[in-house]
Short mmCIF file of N, CA and C in Angstrom, two decimals:
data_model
loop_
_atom_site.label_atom_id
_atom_site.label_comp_id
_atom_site.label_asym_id
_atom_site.label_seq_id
_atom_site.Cartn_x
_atom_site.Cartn_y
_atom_site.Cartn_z
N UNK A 874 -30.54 79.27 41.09
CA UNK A 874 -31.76 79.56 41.82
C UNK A 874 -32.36 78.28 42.39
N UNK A 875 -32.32 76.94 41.95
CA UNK A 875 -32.76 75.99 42.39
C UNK A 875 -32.37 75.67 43.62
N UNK A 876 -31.00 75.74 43.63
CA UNK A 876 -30.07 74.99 44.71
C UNK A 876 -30.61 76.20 45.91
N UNK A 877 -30.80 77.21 45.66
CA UNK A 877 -31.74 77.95 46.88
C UNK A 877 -32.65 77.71 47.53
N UNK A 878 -33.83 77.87 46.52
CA UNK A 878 -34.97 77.12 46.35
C UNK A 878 -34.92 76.01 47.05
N UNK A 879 -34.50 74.78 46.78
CA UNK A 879 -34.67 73.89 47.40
C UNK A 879 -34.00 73.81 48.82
N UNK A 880 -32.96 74.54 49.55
CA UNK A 880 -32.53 74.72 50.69
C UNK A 880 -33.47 75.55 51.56
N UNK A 881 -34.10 76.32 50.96
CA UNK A 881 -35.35 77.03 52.01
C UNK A 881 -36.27 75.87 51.69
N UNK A 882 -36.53 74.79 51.40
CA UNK A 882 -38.24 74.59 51.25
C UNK A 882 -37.51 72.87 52.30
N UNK A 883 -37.01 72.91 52.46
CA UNK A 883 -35.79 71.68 53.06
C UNK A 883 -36.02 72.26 54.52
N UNK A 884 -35.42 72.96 54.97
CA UNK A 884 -35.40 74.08 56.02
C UNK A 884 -36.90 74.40 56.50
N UNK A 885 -37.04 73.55 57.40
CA UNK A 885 -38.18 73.71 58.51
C UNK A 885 -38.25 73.39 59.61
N UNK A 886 -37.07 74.37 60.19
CA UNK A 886 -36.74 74.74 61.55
C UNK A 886 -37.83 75.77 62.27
N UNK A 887 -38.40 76.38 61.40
CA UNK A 887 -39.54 77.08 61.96
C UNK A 887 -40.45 76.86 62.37
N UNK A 888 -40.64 75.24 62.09
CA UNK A 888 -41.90 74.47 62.58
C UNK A 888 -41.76 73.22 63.55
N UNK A 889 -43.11 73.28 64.49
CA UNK A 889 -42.52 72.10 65.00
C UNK A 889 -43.64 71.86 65.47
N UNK A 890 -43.76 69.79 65.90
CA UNK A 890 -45.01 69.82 66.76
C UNK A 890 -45.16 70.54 68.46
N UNK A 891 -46.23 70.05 68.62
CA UNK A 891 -46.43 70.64 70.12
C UNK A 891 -47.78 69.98 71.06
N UNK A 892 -47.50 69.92 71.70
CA UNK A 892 -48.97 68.87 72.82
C UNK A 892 -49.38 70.15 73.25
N UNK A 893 -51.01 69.76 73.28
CA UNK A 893 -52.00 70.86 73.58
C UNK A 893 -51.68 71.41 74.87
N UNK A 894 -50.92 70.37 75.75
CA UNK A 894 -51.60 70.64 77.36
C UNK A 894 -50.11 71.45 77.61
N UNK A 895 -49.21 71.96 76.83
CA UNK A 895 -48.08 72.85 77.41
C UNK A 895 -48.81 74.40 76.86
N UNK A 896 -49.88 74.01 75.75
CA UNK A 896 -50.81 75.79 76.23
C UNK A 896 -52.07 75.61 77.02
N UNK A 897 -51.93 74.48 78.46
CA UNK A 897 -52.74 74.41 79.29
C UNK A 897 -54.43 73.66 78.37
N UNK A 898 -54.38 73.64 77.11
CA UNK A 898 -55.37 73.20 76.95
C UNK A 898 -56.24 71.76 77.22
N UNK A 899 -57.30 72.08 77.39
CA UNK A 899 -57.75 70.54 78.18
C UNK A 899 -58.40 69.37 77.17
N UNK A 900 -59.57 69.51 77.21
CA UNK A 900 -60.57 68.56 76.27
C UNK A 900 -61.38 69.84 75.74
N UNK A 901 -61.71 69.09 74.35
CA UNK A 901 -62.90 69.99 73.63
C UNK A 901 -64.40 69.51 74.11
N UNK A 902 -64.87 71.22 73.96
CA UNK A 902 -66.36 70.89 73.87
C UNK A 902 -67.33 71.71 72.85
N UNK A 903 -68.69 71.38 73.17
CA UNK A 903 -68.81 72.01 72.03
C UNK A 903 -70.13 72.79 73.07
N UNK A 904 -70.29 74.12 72.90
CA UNK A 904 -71.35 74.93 73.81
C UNK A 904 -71.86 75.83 72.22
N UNK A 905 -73.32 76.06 72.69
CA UNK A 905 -74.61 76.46 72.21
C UNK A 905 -74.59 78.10 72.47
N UNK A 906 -74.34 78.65 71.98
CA UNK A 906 -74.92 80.32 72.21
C UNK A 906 -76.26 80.66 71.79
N UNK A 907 -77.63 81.11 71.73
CA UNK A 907 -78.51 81.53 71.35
C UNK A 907 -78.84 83.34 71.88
N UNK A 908 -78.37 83.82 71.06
CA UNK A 908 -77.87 85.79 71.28
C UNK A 908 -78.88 86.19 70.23
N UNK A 909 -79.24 87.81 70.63
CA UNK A 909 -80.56 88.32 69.27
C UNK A 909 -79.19 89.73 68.85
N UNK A 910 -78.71 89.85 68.16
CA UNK A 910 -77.93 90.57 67.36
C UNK A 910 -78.84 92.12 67.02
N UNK A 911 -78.41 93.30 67.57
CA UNK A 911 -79.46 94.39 67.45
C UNK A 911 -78.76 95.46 66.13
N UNK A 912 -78.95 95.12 65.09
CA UNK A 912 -78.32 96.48 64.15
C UNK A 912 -79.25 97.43 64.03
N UNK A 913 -78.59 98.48 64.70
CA UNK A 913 -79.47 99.86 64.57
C UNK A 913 -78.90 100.92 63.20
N UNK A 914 -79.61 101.06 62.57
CA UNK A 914 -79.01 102.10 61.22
C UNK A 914 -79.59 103.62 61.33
N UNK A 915 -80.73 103.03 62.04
CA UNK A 915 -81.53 104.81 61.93
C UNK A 915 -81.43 105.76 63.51
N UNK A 916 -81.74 106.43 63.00
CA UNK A 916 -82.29 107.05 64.65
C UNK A 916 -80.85 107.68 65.13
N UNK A 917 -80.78 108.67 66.01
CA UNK A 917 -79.99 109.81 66.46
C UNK A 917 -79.13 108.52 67.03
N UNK A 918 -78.81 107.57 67.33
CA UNK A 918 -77.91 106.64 68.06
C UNK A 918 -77.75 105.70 67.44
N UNK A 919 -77.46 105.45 66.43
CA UNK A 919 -77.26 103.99 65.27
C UNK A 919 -75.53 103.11 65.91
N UNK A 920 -75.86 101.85 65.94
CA UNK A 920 -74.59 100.64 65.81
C UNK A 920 -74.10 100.82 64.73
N UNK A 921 -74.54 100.75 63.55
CA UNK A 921 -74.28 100.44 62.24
C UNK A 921 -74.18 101.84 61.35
N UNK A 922 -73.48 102.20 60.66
CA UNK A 922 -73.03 102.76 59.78
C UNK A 922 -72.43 102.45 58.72
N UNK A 923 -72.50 102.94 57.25
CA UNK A 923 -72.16 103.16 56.25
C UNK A 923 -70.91 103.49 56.28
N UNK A 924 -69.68 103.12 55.83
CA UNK A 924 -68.74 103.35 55.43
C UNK A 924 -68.15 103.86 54.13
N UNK A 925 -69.45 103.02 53.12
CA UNK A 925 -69.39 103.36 51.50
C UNK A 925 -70.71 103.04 50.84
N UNK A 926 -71.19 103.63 50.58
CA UNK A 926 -72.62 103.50 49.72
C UNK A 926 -72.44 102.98 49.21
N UNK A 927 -73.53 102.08 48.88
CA UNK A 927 -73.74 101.10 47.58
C UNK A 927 -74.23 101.38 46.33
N UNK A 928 -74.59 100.55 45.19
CA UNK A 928 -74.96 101.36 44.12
C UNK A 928 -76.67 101.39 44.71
N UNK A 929 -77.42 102.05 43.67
CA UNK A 929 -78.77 102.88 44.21
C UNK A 929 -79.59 101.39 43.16
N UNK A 930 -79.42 100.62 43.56
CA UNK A 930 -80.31 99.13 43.05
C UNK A 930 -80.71 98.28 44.18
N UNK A 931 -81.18 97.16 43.93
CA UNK A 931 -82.23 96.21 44.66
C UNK A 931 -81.14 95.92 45.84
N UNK A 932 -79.95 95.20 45.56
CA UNK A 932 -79.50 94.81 46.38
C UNK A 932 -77.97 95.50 46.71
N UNK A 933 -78.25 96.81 46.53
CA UNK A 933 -77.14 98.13 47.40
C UNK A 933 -75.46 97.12 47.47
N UNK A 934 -75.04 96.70 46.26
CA UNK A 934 -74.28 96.06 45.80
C UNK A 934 -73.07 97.29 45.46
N UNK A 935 -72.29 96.93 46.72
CA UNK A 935 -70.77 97.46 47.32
C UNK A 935 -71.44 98.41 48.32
N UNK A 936 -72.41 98.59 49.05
CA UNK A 936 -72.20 98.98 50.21
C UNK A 936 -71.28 98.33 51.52
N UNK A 937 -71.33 99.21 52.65
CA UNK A 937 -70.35 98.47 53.75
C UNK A 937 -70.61 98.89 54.93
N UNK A 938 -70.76 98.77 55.96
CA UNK A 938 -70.94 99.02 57.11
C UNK A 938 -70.52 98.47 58.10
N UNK A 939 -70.03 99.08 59.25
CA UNK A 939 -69.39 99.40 60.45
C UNK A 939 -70.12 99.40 61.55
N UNK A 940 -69.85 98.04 62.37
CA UNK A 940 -71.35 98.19 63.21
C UNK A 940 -70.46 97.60 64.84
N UNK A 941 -71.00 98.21 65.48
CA UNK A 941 -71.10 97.59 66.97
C UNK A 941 -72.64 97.59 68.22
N UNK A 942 -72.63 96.09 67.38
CA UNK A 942 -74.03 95.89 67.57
C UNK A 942 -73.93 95.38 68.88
N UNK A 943 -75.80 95.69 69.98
CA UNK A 943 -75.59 94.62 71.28
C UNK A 943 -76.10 93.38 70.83
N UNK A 944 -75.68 92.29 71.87
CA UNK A 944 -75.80 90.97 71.75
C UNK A 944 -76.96 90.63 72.96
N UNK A 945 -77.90 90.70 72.93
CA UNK A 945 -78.59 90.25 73.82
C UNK A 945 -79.47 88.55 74.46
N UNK A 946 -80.07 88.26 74.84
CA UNK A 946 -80.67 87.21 75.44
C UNK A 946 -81.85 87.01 75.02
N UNK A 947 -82.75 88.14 74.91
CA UNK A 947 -83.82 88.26 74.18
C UNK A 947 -83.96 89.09 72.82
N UNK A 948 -85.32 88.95 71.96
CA UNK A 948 -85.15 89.96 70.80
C UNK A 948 -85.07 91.22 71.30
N UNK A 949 -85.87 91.72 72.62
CA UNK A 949 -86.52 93.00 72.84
C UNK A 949 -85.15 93.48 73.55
N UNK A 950 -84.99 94.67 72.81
CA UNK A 950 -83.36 95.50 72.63
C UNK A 950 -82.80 95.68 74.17
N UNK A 951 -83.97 95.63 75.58
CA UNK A 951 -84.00 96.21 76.88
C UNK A 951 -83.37 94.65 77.57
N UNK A 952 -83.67 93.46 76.83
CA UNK A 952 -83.68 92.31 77.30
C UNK A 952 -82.01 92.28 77.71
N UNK A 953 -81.06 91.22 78.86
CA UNK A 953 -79.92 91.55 79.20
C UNK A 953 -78.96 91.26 77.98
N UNK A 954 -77.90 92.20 78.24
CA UNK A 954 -76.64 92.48 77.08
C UNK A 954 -75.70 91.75 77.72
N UNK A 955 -75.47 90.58 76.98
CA UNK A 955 -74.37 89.51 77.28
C UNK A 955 -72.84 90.43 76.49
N UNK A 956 -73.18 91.15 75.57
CA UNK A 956 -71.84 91.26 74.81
C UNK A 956 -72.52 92.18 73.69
N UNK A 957 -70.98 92.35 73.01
CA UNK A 957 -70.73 93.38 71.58
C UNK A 957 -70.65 92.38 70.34
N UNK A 958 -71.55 92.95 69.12
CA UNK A 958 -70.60 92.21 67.98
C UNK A 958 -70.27 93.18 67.20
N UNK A 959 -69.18 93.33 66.78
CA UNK A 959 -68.40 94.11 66.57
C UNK A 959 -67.78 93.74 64.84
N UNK A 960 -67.50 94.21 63.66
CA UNK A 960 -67.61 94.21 62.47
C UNK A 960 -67.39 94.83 61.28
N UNK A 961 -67.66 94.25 60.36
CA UNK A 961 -68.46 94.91 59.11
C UNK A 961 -69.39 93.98 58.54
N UNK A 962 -70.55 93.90 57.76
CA UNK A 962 -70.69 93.69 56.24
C UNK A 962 -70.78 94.70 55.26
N UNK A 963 -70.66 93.81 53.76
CA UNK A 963 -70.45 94.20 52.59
C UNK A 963 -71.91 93.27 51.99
N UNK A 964 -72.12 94.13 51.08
CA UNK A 964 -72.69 93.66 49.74
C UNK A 964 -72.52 93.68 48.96
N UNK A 965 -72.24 92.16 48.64
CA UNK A 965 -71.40 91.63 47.82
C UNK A 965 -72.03 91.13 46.96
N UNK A 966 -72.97 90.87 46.91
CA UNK A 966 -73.90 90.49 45.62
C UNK A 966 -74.81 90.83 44.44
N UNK A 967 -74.57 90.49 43.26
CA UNK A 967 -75.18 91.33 42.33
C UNK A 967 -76.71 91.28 42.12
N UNK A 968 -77.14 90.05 42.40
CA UNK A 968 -78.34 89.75 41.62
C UNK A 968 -79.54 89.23 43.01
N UNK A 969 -78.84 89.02 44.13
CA UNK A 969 -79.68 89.14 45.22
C UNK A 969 -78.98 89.75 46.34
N UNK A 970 -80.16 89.74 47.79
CA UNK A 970 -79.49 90.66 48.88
C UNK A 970 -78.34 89.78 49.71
N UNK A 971 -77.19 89.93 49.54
CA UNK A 971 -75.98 89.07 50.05
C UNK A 971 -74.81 89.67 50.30
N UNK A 972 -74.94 89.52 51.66
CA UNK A 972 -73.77 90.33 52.59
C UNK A 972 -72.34 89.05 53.01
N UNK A 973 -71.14 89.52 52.68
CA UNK A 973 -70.46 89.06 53.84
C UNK A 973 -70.21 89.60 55.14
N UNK A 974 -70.25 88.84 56.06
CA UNK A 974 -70.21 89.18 57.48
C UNK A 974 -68.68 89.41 58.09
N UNK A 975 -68.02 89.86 58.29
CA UNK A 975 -66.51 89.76 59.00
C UNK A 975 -67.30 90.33 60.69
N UNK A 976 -67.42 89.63 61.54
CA UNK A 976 -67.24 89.89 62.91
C UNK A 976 -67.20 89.24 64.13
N UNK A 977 -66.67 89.75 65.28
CA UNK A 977 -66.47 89.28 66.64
C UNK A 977 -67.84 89.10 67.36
N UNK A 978 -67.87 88.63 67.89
CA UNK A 978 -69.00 88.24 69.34
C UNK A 978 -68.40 88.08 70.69
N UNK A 979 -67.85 89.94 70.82
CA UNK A 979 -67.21 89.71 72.21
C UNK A 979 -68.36 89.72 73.27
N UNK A 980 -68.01 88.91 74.06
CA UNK A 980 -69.06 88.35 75.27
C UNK A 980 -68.57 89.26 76.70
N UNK A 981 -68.89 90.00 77.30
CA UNK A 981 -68.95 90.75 78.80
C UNK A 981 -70.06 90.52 79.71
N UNK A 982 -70.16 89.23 79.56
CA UNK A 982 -70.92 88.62 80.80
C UNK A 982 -70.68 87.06 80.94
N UNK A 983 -70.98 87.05 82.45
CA UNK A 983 -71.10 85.19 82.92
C UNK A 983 -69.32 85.24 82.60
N UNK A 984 -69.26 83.44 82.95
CA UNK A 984 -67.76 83.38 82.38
C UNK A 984 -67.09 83.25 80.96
N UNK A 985 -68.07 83.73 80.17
CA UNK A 985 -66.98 84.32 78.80
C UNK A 985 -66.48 85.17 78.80
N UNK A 986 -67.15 86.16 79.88
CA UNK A 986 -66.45 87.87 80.01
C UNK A 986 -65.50 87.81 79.11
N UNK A 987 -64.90 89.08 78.30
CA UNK A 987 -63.34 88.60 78.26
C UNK A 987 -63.03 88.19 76.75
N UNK A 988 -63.83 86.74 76.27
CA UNK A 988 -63.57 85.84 75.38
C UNK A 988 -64.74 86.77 74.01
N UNK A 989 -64.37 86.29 72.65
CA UNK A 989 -64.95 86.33 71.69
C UNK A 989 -64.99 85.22 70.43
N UNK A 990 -66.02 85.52 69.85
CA UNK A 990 -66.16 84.59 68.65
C UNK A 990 -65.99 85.07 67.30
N UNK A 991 -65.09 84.47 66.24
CA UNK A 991 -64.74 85.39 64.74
C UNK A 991 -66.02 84.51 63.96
N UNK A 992 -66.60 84.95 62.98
CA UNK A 992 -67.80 84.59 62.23
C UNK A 992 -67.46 85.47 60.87
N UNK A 993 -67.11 84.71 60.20
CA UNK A 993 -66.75 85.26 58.84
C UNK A 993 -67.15 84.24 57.76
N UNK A 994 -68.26 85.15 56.64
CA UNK A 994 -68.69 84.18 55.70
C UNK A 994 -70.28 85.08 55.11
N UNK A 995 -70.68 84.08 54.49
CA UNK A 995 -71.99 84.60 53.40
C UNK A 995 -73.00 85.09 54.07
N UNK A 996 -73.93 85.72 53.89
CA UNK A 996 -75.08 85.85 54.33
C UNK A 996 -76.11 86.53 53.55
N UNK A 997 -76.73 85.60 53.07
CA UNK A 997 -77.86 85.94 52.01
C UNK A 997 -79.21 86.24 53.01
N UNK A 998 -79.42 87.18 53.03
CA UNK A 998 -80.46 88.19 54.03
C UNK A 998 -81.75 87.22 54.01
N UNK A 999 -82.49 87.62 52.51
CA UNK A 999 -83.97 87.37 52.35
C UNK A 999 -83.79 85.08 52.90
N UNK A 1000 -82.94 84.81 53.07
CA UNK A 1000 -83.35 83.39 53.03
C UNK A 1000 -83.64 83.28 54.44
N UNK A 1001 -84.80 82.22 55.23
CA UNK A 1001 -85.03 82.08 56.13
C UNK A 1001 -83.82 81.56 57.45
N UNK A 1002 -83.08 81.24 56.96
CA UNK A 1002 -81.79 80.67 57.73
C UNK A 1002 -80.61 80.67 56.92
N UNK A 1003 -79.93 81.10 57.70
CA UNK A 1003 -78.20 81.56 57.15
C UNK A 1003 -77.12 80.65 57.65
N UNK A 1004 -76.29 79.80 56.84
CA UNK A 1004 -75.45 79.36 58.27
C UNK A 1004 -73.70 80.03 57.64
N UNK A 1005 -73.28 80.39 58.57
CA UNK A 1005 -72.04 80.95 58.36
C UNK A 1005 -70.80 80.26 59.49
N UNK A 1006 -69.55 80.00 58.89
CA UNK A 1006 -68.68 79.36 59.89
C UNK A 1006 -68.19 80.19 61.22
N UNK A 1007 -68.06 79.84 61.89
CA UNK A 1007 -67.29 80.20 62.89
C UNK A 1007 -65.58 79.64 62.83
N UNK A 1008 -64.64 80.97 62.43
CA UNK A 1008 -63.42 80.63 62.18
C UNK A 1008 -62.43 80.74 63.39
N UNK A 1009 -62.47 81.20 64.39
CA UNK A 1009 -61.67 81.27 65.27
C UNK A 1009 -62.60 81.67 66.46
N UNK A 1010 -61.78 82.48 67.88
CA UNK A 1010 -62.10 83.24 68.58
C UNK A 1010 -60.68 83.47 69.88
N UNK A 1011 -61.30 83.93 70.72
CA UNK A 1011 -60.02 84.27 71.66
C UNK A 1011 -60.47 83.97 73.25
N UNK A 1012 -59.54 84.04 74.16
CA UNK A 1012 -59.57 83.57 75.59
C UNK A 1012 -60.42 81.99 75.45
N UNK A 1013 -61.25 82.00 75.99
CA UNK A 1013 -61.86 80.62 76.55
C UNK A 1013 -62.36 79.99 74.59
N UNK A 1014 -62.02 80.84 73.66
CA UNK A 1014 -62.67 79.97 72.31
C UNK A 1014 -61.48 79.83 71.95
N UNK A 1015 -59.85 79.89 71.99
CA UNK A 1015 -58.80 79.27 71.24
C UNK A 1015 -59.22 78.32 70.60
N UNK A 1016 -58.51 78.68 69.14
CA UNK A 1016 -58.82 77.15 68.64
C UNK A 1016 -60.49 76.86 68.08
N UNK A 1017 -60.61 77.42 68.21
CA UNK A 1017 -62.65 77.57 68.42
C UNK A 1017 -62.95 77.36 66.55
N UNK A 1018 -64.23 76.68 66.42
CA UNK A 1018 -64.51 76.34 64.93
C UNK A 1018 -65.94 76.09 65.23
N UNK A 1019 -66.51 76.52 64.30
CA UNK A 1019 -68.01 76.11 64.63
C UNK A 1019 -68.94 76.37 63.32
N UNK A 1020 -70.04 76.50 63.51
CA UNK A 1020 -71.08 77.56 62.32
C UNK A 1020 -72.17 78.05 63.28
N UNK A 1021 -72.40 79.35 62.98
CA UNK A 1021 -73.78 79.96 63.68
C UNK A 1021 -75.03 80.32 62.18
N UNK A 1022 -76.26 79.86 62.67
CA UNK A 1022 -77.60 80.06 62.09
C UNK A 1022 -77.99 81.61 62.78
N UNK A 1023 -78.62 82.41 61.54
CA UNK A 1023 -78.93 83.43 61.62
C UNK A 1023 -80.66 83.62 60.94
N UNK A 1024 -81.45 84.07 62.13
CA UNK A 1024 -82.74 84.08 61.07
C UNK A 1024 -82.92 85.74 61.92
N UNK A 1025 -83.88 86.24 60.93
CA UNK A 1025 -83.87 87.66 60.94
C UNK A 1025 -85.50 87.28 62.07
N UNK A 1026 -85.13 88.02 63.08
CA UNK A 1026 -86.73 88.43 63.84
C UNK A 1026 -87.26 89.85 63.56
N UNK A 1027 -86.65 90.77 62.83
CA UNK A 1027 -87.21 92.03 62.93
C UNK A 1027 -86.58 92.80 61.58
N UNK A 1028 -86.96 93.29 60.89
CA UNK A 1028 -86.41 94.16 59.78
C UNK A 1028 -87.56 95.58 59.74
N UNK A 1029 -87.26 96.78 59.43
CA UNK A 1029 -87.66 97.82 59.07
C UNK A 1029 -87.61 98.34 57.91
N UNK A 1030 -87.79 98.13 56.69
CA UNK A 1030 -87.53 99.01 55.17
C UNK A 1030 -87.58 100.42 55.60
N UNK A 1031 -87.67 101.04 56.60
CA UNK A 1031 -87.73 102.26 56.40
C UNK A 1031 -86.40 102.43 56.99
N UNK A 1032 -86.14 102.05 58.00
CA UNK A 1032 -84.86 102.63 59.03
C UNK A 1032 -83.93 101.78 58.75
N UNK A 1033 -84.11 100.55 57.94
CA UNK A 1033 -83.19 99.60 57.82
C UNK A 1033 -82.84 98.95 59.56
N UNK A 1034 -83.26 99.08 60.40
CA UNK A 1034 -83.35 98.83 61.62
C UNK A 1034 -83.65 96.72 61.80
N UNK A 1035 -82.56 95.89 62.03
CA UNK A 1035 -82.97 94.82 62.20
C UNK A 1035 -82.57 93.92 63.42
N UNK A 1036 -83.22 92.72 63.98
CA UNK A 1036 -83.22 92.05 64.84
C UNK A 1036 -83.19 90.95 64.45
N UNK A 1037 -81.43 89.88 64.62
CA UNK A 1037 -81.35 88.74 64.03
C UNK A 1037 -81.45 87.63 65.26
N UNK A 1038 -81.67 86.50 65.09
CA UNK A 1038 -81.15 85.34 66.17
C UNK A 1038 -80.25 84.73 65.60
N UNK A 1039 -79.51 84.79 66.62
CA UNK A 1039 -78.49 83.97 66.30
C UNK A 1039 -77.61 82.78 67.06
N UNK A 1040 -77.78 81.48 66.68
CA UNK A 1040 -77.73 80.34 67.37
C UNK A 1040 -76.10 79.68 66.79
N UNK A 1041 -75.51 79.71 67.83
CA UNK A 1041 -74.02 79.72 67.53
C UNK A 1041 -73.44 78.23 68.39
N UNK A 1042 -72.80 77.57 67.64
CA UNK A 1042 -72.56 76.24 67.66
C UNK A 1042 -70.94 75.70 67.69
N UNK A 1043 -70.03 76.20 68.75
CA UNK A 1043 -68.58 76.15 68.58
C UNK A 1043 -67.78 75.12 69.36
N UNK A 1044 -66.79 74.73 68.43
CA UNK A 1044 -66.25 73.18 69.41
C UNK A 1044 -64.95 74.76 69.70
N UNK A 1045 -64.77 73.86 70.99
CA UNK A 1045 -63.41 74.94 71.57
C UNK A 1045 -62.81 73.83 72.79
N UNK A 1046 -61.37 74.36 72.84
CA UNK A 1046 -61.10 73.49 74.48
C UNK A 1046 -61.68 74.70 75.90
N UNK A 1047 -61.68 73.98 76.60
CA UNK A 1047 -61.82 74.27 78.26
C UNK A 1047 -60.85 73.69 78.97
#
């Protein structure tokens, strides 16, 4: 088994380097998004949905939800829709309100049309600012790495209805 072993781990023909500019890529930069994130839960037309209830405690620990939220310019929901963010969170936390986030920030306006942002990571609700990484994205974010700040502008306890900002910070090539 060794003499195997060591012939596959020897064997790295599968890998190889590569210069950026044969996938056309140019120089990095780093661009600013500032988007208001709209999760709707209540009301005859909700983004967000439940996938799995949580337990019936403070912080609804293993709930999940399924959301395709708009991305707008301003907080006020009418303000222009640059894009979708598109998702889940979970609550994942026992002892306070703490979601992980898994989602896209596909953009359909200006010249990102097209392009999106992956944002996967913690998000502890009640704290005044959240920062979560930015792990990838696609078209104009290849390669893309960043962190976006999340502060809540709007929450509802009744409808669960909220309005986040969200200030997104990604190095990518152009």
């Amino acid at each position: 088994m060794a003499i195997v072993s060591s012939a596959i781990a020897s064997d790295d023909s599968f890998v190889s380097s590569i210069n950026p500019k044969v996938l056309k890529l140019k120089k990095e930069k780093l661009t600013r998004f500032h988007v208001y994130w709209h999760d709707v839960v209540g009301g005859s037309n909700p983004t967000s949905v439940p996938v799995l209830r949580g337990l019936d405690n403070v912080t609804l620990f293993g709930l999940i939800n399924m959301f395709d939220n708009p991305l707008t310019v301003g907080p006020d929901p009418k303000s222009r829709l640059v894009g979708r963010s598109q998702g889940l969170y979970a609550s994942t936390a026992q002892h306070e309100i703490g979601l992980l986030m898994a989602m896209n920030f596909a953009f359909t306006y200006g010249k990102y049309n097209g392009s999106s942002i992956t944002i996967l990571g913690r998000n502890p609700i009640l704290h005044n600012v959240r920062e979560m990484p930015v792990v990838g994205g696609t078209g104009r974010f290849r390669f893309a790495r960043g962190h976006a700040l999340a502060k809540t502008q709007y929450f509802n306890a009744t409808t669960l209805d909220a309005v986040v900002e969200y200030d997104i910070y990604v190095l990518h090539y152009y």
